[in-house]
Amino acid sequence: MARLRNRRFFSLAALNEAIHALLVDLNSRPLWSWGRSRRELFEELDRPALTPLPDEPYEYAEWKRCR
């Protein structure tokens, strides 16, 4: 956010576009401790573990035991 503090945006779309450009830059920058970027680590570690969302939305339910 510090890189955007001196810029003025007149629409939410323009702000989102600027944030997206900074995120692409951040995610492609190599991490010092890992030697790879966040994007590479995501593709290697996290993406294989992802599963699709269920077809039905989550419904909150609260159950109580009655006597």
Short mmCIF file of C-alpha atoms in Angstrom, two decimals:
data_model
loop_
_atom_site.label_atom_id
_atom_site.label_comp_id
_atom_site.label_asym_id
_atom_site.label_seq_id
_atom_site.Cartn_x
_atom_site.Cartn_y
_atom_site.Cartn_z
CA MET A 1 0.00 0.00 0.00
CA ALA A 2 2.92 2.34 0.57
CA ARG A 3 3.69 2.31 -3.15
CA LEU A 4 0.18 3.65 -3.85
CA ARG A 5 0.05 6.39 -1.20
CA ASN A 6 1.06 9.27 -3.49
CA ARG A 7 -1.31 8.33 -6.28
CA ARG A 8 -4.92 9.48 -6.60
CA PHE A 9 -7.57 7.18 -8.04
CA PHE A 10 -10.93 8.35 -9.33
CA SER A 11 -12.58 4.94 -9.62
CA LEU A 12 -12.49 1.65 -7.84
CA ALA A 13 -11.62 -0.10 -11.09
CA ALA A 14 -8.47 2.03 -11.50
CA LEU A 15 -7.43 1.27 -7.92
CA ASN A 16 -8.00 -2.45 -8.39
CA GLU A 17 -5.95 -2.39 -11.59
CA ALA A 18 -3.03 -0.71 -9.80
CA ILE A 19 -3.22 -3.20 -6.91
CA HIS A 20 -3.30 -6.09 -9.37
CA ALA A 21 -0.15 -4.86 -11.10
CA LEU A 22 1.66 -4.60 -7.76
CA LEU A 23 0.49 -8.06 -6.71
CA VAL A 24 1.78 -9.62 -9.92
CA ASP A 25 5.15 -7.99 -9.26
CA LEU A 26 5.18 -9.10 -5.60
CA ASN A 27 4.21 -12.71 -6.36
CA SER A 28 6.83 -13.09 -9.09
CA ARG A 29 9.69 -11.70 -6.96
CA PRO A 30 11.93 -14.46 -5.54
CA LEU A 31 11.84 -14.97 -1.78
CA TRP A 32 15.24 -14.66 -0.15
CA SER A 33 14.88 -17.67 2.15
CA TRP A 34 13.31 -20.04 -0.42
CA GLY A 35 15.07 -18.94 -3.59
CA ARG A 36 11.77 -19.16 -5.48
CA SER A 37 8.81 -16.85 -5.94
CA ARG A 38 5.46 -17.05 -4.17
CA ARG A 39 3.85 -18.01 -7.48
CA GLU A 40 6.24 -20.94 -7.98
CA LEU A 41 5.68 -22.17 -4.42
CA PHE A 42 1.90 -21.91 -4.86
CA GLU A 43 2.00 -23.90 -8.10
CA GLU A 44 4.23 -26.57 -6.54
CA LEU A 45 2.76 -26.94 -3.05
CA ASP A 46 -0.75 -25.52 -2.83
CA ARG A 47 -2.40 -25.99 -6.22
CA PRO A 48 -2.13 -29.83 -6.17
CA ALA A 49 -3.94 -29.88 -2.79
CA LEU A 50 -6.86 -27.69 -3.91
CA THR A 51 -10.22 -29.31 -4.49
CA PRO A 52 -13.28 -27.83 -6.19
CA LEU A 53 -15.94 -26.14 -4.09
CA PRO A 54 -19.04 -28.19 -3.28
CA ASP A 55 -22.08 -27.81 -5.54
CA GLU A 56 -24.33 -26.78 -2.66
CA PRO A 57 -23.53 -23.72 -0.50
CA TYR A 58 -22.74 -24.21 3.17
CA GLU A 59 -25.75 -24.05 5.47
CA TYR A 60 -25.16 -23.20 9.11
CA ALA A 61 -26.94 -25.49 11.55
CA GLU A 62 -26.87 -25.59 15.32
CA TRP A 63 -27.76 -28.84 17.06
CA LYS A 64 -28.68 -29.26 20.72
CA ARG A 65 -29.26 -32.40 22.71
CA CYS A 66 -32.70 -32.40 24.37
CA ARG A 67 -33.72 -34.31 27.46
#
